[in-house]
Coordinates of C-alpha atoms in Angstrom, one line a residue:
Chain F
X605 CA 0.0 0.0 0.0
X606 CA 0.6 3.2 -0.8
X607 CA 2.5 5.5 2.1
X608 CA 2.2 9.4 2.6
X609 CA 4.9 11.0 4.7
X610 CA 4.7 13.9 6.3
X611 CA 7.2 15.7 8.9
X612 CA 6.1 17.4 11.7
X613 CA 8.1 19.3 14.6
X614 CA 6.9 19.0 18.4
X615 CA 5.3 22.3 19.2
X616 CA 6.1 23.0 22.9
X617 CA 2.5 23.2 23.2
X618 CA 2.2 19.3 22.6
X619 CA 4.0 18.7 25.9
X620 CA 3.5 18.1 29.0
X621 CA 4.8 18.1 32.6
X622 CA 6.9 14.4 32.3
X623 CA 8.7 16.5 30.1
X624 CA 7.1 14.4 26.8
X625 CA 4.9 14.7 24.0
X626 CA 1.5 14.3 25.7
X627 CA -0.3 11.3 24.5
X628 CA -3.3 12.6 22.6
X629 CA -1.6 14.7 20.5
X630 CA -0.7 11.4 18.6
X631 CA -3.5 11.6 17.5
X632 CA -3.6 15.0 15.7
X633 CA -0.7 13.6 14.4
X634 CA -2.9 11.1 12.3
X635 CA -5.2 13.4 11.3
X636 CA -2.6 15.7 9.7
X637 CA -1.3 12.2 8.3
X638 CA -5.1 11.5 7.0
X639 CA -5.2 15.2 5.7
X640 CA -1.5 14.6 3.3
X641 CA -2.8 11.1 2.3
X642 CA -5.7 12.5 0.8
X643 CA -4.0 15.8 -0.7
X644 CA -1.8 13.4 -2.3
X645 CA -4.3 11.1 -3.6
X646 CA -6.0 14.5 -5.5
X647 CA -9.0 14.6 -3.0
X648 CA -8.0 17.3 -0.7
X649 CA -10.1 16.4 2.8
X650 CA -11.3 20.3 2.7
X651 CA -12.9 19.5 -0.6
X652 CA -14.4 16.7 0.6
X653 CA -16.3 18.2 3.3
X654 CA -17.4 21.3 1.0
X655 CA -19.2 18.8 -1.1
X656 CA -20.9 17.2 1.7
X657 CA -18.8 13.9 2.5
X658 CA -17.5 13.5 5.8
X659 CA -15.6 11.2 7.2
X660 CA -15.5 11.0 11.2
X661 CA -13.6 9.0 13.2
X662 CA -15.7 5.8 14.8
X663 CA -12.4 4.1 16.4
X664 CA -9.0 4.9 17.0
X665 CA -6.3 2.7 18.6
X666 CA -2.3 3.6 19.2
X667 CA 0.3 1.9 21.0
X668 CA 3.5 4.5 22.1
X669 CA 6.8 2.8 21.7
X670 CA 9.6 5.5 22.5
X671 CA 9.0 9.0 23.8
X672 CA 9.2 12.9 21.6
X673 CA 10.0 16.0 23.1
X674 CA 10.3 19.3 22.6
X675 CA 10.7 20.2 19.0
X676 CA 11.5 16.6 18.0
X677 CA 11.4 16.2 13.8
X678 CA 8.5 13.9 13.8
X679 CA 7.9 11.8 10.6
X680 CA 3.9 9.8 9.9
X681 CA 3.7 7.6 6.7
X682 CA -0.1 7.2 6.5
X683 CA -1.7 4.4 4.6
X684 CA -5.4 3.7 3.6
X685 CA -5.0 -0.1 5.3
X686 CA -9.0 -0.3 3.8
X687 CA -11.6 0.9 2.2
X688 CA -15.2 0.1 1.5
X689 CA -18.1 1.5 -0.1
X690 CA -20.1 2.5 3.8
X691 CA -16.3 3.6 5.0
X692 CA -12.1 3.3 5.1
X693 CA -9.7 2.7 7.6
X694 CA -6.1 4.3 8.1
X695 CA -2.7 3.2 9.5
X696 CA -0.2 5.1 10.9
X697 CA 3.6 4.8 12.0
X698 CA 4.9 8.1 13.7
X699 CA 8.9 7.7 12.9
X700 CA 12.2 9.5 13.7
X701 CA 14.1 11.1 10.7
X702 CA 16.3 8.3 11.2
X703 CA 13.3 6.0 11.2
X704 CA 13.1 5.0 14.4
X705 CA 9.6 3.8 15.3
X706 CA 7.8 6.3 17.7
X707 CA 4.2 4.7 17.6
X708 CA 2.1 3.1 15.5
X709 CA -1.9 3.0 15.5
X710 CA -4.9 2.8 13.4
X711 CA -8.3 4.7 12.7
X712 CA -12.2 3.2 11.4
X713 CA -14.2 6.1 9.9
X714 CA -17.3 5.7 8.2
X715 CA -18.4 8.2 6.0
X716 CA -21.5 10.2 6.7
X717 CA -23.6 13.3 5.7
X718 CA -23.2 16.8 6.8
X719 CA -26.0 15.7 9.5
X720 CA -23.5 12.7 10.5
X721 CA -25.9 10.3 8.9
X722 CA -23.9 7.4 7.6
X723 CA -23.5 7.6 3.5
X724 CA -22.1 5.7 0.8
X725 CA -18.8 7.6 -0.4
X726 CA -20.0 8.7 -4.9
X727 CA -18.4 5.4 -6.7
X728 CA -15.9 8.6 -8.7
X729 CA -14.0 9.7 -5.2
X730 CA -14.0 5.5 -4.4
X731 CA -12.0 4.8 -7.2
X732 CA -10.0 7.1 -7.1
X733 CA -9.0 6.1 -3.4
X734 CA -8.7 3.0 -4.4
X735 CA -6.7 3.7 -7.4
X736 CA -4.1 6.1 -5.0
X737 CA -4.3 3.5 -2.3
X738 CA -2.7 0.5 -4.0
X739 CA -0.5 2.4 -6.1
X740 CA 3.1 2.7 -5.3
X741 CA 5.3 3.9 -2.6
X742 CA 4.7 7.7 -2.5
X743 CA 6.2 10.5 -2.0
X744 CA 7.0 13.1 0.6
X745 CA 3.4 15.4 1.2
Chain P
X520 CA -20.9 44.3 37.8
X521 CA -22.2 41.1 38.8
X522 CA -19.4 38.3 39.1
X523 CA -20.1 34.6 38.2
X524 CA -17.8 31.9 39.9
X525 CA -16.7 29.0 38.1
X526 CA -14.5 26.2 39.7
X527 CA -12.3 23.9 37.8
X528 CA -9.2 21.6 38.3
X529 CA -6.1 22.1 36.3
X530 CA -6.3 18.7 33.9
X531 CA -2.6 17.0 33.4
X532 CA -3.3 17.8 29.6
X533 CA -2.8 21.6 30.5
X534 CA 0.2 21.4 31.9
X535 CA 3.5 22.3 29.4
X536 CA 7.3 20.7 30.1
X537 CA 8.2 24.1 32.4
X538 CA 5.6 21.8 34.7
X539 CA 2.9 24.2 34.9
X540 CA 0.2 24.9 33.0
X541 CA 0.5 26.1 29.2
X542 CA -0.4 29.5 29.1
X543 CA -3.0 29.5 26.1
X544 CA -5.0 27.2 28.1
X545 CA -6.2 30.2 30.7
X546 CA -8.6 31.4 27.0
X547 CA -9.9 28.2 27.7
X548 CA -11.0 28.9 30.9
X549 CA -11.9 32.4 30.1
X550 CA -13.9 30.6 27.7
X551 CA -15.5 28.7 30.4
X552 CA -16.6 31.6 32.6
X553 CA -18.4 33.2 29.6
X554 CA -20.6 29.8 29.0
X555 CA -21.0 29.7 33.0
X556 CA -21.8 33.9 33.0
X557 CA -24.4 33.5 29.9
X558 CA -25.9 29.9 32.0
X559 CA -26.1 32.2 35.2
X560 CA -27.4 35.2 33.1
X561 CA -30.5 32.9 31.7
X562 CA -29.0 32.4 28.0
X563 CA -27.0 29.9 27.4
X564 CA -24.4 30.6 25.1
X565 CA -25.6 27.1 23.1
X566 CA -28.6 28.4 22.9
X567 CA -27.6 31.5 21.7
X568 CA -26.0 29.8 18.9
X569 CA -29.1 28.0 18.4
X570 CA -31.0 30.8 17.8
X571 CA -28.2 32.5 15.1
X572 CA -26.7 34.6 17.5
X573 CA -22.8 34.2 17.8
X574 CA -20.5 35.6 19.7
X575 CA -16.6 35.2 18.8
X576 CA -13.6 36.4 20.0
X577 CA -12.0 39.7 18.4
X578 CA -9.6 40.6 21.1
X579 CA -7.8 38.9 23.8
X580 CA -5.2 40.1 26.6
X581 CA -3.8 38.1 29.9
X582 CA -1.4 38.8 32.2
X583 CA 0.1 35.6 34.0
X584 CA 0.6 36.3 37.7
X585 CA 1.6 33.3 39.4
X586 CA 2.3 29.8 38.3
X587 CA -0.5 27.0 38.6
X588 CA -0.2 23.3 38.1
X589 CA -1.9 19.7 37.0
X590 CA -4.8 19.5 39.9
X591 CA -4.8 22.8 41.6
X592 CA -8.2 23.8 42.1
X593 CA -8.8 26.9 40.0
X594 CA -11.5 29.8 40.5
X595 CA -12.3 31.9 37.8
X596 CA -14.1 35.6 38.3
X597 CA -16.2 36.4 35.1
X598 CA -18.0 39.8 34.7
X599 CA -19.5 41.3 31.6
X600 CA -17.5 44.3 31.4
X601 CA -19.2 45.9 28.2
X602 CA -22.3 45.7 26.2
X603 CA -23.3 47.2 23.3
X604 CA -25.5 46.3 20.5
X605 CA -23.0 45.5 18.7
X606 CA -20.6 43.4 21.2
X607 CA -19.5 42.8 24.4
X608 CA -16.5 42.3 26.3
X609 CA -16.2 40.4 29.4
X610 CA -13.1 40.5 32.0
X611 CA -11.4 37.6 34.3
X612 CA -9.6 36.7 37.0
X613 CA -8.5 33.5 38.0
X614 CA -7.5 33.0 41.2
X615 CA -6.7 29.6 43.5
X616 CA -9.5 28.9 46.0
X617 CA -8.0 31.0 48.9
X618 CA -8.1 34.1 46.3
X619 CA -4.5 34.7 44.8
X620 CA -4.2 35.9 42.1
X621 CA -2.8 33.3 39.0
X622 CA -3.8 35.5 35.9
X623 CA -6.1 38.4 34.6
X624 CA -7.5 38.8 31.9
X625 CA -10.2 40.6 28.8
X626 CA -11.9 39.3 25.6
X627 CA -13.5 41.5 23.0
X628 CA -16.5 40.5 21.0
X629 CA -19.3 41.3 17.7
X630 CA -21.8 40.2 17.4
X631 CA -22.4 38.0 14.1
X632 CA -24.8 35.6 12.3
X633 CA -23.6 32.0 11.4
X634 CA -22.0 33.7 8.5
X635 CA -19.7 35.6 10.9
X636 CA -21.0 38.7 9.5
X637 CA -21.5 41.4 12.4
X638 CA -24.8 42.0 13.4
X639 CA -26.8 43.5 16.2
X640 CA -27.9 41.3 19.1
X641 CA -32.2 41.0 19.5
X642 CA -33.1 43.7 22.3
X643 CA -34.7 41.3 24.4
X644 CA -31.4 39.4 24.7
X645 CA -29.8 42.6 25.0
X646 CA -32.1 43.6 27.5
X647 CA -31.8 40.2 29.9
X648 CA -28.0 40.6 29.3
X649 CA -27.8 43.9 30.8
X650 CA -29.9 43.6 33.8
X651 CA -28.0 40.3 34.7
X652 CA -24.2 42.2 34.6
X653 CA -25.7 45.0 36.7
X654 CA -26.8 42.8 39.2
X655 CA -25.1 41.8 42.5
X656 CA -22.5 39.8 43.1
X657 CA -23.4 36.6 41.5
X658 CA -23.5 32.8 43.3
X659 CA -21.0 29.7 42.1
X660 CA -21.5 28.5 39.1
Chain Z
X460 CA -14.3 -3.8 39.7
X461 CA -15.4 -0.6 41.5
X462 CA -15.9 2.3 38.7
X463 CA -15.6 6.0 39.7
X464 CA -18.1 8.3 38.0
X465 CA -16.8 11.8 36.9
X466 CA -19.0 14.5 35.2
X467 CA -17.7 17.1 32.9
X468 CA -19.3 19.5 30.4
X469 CA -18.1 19.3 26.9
X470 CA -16.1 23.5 26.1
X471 CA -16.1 24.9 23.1
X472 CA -12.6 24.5 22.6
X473 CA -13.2 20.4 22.4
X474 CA -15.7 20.6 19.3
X475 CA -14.3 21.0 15.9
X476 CA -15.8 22.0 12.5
X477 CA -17.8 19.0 12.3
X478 CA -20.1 20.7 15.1
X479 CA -19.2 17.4 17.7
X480 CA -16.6 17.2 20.4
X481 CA -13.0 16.2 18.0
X482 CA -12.5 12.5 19.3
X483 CA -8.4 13.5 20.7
X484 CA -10.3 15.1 23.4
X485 CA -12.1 11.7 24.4
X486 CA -8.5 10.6 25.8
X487 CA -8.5 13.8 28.1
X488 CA -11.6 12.6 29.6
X489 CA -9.8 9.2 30.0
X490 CA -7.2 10.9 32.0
X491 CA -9.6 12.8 34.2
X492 CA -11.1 9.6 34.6
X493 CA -7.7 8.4 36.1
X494 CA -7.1 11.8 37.5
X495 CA -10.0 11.1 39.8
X496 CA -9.9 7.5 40.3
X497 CA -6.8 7.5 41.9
X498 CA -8.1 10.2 44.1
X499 CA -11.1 8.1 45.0
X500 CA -8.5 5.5 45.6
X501 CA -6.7 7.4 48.3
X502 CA -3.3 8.3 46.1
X503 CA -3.6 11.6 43.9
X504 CA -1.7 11.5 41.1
X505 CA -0.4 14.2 41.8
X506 CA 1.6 12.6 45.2
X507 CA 2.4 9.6 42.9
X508 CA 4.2 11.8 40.5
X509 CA 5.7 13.8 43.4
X510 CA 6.9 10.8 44.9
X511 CA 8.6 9.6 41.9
X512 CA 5.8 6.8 40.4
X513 CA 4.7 7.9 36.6
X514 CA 2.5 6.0 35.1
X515 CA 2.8 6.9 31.1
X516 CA 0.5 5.9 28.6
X517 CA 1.7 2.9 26.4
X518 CA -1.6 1.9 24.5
X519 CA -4.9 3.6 23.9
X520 CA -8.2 2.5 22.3
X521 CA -11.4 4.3 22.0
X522 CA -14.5 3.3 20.1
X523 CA -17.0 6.2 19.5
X524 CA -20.5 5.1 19.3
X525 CA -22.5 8.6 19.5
X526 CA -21.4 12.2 19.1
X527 CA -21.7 14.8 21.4
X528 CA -21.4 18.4 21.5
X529 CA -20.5 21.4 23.3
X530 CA -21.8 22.2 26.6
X531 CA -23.2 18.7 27.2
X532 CA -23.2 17.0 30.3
X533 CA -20.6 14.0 29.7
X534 CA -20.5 11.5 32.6
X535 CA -16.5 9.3 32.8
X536 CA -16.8 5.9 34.1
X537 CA -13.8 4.3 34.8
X538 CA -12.7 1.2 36.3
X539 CA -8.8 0.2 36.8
X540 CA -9.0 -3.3 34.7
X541 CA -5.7 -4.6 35.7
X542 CA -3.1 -4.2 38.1
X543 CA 0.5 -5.5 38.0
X544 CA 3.7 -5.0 39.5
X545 CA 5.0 -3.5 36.2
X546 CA 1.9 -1.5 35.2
X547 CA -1.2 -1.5 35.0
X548 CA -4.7 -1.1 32.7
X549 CA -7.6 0.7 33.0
X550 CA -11.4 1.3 30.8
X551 CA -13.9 3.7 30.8
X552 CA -17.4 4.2 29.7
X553 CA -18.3 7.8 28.4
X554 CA -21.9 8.4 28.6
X555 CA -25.0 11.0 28.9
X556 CA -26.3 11.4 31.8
X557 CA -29.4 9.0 30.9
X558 CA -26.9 6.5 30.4
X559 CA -26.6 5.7 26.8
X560 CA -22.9 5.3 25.6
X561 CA -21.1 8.1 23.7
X562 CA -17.6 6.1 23.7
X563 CA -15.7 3.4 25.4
X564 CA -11.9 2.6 25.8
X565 CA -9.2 1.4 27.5
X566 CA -5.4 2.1 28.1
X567 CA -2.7 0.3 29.6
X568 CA 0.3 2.2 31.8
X569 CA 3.9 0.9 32.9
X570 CA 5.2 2.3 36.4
X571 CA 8.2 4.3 35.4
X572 CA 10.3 6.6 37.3
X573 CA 11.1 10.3 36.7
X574 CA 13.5 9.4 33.8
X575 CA 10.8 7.5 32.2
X576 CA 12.5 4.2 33.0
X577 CA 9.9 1.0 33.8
X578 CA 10.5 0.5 37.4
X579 CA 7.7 -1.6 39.9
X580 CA 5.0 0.4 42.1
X581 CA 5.8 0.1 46.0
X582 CA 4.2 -2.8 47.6
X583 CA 2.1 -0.4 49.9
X584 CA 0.7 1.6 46.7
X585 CA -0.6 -1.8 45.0
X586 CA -1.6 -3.3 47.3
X587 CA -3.9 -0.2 48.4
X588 CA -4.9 0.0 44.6
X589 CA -5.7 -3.3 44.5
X590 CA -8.2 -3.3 47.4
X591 CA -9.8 -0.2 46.2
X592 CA -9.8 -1.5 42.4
X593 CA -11.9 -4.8 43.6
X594 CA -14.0 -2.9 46.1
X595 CA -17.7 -2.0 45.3
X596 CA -19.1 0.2 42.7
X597 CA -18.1 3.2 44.0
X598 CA -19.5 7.2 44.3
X599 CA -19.3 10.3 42.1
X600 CA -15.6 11.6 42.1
Chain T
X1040 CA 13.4 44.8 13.3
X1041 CA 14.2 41.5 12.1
X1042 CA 11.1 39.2 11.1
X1043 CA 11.3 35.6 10.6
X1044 CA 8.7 33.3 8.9
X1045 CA 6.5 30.3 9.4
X1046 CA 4.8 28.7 7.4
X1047 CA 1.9 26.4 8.9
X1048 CA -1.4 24.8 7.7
X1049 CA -4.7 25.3 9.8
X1050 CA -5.5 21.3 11.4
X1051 CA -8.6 20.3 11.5
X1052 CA -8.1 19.7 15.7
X1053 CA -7.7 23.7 15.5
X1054 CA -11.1 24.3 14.4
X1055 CA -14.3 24.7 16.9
X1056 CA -17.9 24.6 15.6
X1057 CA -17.9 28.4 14.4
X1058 CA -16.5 26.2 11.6
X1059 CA -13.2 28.5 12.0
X1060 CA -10.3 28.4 13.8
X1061 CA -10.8 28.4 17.6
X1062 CA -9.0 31.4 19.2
X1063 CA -6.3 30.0 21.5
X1064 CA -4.4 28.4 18.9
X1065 CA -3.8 31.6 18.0
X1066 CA -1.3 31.7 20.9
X1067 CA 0.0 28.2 20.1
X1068 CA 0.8 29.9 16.3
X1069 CA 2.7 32.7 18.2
X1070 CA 5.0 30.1 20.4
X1071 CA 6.2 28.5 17.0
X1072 CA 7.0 31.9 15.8
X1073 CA 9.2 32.1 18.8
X1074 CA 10.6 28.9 18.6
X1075 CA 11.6 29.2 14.8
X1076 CA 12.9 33.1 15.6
X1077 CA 15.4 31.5 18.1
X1078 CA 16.2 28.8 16.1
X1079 CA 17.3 31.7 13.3
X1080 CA 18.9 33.5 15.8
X1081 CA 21.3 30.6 16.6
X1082 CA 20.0 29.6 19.7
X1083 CA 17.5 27.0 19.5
X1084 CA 14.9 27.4 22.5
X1085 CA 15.3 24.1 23.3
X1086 CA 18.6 24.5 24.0
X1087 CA 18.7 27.1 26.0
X1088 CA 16.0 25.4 28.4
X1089 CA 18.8 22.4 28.3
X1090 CA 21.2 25.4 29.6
X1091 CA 18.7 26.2 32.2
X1092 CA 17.2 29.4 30.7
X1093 CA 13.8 29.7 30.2
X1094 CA 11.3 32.5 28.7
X1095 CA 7.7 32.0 30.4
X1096 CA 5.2 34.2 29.2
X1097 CA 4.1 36.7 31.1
X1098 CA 1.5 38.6 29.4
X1099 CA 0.0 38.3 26.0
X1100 CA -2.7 39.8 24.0
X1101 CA -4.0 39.3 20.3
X1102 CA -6.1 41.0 17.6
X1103 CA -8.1 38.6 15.3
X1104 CA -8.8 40.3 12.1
X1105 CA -10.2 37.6 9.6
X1106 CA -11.0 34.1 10.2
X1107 CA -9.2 31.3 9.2
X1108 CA -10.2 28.0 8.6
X1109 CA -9.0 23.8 8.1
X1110 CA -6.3 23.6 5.7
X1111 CA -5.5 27.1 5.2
X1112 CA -1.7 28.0 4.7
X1113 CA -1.0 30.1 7.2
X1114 CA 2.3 32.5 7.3
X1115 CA 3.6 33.8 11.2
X1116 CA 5.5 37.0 10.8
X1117 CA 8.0 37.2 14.4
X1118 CA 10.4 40.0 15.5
X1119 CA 11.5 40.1 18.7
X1120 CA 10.2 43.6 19.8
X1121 CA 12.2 44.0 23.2
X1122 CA 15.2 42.8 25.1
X1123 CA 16.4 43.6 28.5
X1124 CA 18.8 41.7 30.9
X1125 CA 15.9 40.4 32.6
X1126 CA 12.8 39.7 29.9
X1127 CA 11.7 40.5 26.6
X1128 CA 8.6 40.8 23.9
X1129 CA 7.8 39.2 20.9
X1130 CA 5.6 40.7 18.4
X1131 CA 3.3 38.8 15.4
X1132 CA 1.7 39.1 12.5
X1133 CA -0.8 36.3 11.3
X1134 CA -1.1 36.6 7.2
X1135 CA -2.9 34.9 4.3
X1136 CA 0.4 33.9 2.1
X1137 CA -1.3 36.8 -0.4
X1138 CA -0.6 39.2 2.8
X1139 CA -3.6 39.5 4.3
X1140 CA -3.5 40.3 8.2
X1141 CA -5.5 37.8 9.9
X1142 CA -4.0 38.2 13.8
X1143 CA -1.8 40.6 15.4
X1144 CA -0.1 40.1 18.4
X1145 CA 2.3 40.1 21.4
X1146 CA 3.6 39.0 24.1
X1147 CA 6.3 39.7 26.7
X1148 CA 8.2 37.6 28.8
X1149 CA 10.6 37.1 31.5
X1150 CA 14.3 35.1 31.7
X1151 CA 13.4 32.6 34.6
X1152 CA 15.9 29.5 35.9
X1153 CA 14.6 26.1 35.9
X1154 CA 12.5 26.9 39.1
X1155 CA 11.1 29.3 37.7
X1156 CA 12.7 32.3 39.3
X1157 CA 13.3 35.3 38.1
X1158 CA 17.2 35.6 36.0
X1159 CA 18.9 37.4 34.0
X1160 CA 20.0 35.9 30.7
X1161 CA 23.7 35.2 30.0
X1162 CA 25.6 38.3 28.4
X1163 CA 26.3 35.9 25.8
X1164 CA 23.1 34.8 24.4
X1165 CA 21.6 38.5 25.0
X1166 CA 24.0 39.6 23.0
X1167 CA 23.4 37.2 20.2
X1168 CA 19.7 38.0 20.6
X1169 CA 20.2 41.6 20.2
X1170 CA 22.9 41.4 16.9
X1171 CA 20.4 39.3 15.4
X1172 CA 17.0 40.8 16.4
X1173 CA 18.0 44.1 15.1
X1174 CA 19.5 43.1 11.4
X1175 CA 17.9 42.8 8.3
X1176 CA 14.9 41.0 7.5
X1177 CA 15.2 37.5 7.8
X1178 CA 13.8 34.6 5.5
X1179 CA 12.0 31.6 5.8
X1180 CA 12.0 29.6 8.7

């Protein structure tokens, strides 16, 4: 599957009093790693919304391996690990430069009408997911 | 002008790697004693929305004072400093339960419709608004 | 296992452009439910912290089965699921007030000291976690 | 005065149910100004915490002028508007990438030790500060 990377720096506003990133930011992290994947795949998530698809969050897992700090360069290849007709699913590895493995976790979203009603996503932005999704190693977003 | 209490506790997400609390976070709870000042005033600020009136932010100021940290109990002061029919401002001070000082602070608001255009608040808002911030000394909220 | 009950009020600052509560801030209810579980328990976190026990985050998992929105009484259930020497596990039940679910979760801690290193909890601590972990359903916190 | 530039992109966790950009971040937009100034200037902020110096801030205030929203770029404009021996001020500009003001901006700060006491900052680093502070405008950061 295709990966988008993007590279982050720890704002001092993402830490807390152990003197580390604090947990949830993590995350944020994602979502800014869902928002790359899907500027890279040509369906920027912004446009998404303005034409009335949405596509919330329904379960989110993550498991922290070694600890950021302060200003940290942060590094999250995204991936589209699924993706169905009623919703998709995202996986994420939150890397050192070096590629050290920060954490690694997972989202379920379904997608869902401006009133949050669950919708089918038009068959046009499916394949071109699908199309981006499978395709091959990308590049830096 | 009528003062509305609000009590909180300083949550471990607030707190920054200096070990004490992040200073945008005292907006938040500025933000807290208006939705507790518009509750105690008879209108809450959801409601507000609700009904098309919205209130946002067009100037902030805070002076820190004293350091707080993750679980100090946290009082904030909220008065209604201004109102006009076009805006409001409201002042703040948070202060620990014994009354010191931590921070002081002033927001400066339009009125707007969900568009964010300025517009002028109904006069029977206005009206409940200004009796309310005349008042005496408000309870806990 | 006993569960401690916490009730919040969702803040504007937790919703997001979707008009619901942006799911990171479900894990900052989680740790407010810990916050005040281990205060129910007879051990702040606070004093843990200040005696030298952290208790970092290593795994996090939320489902989110309804939305909710700003100003909306949320009420935190959580229970500590597992105690070890090493670490330790706890889940939580966010709900309405009425009791229907809005999310559920879980996350799992190691005891570490101030560097961050995994060390054990002191005998005394578990075993007073333990009792109070097994004991009845317990009050609001 | 010298000003250094950031470039950012609005996240969707920085947006509130006004549908724009929730006010605090605001301030969160000004410390990464600051921390890519310093990093210009030579001495990376996080380094000079490492060294035992840190900047708290002690008083800020901001102007919104247009809303922002998800996904916008965003440009922070920082010069460092006052140094003494013990504190100094940083002043913002929040732009469109056309130019258009969005936010203004300051704040001021003190030199504090790890404890959070009052110091004076190293004749070295204050004169760095100052040399640089006061050249020509900078470029990107």
């Amino acid at each position: 599957m295709r990966a988008v990377t993007t590279d982050l720096r720890v704002r001092y506003s993402e830490t807390d009093q152990m003197g580390i990133v604090y947990h949830a930011h993590y995350l944020v992290w994602f979502e800014i790693g869902r928002t790359e994947w899907c500027r890279a795949a040509g369906i920027p998530y912004a446009e998404m919304e303005r034409s009335g698809l949405y596509i919330p969050v329904t379960r989110v897992q993550c498991a922290f391996r070694r600890r950021s700090s302060y200003d940290d360069p942060i590094r999250v290849e995204t991936r589209m690990a699924e993706l169905r007709g009623r919703g998709c699913g995202f996986a994420y590895e939150v890397r050192t430069p070096a590629g050290d493995l920060l954490a690694e976790g997972a989202t379920s979203h379904v997608f869902a009408d401006p009133q949050g009603r669950p919708s089918r996503a038009p068959a046009g932005i499916l394949a071109r997911l699908e199309e981006f999704r499978s395709g091959p190693r990308g590049g830096s977003a």
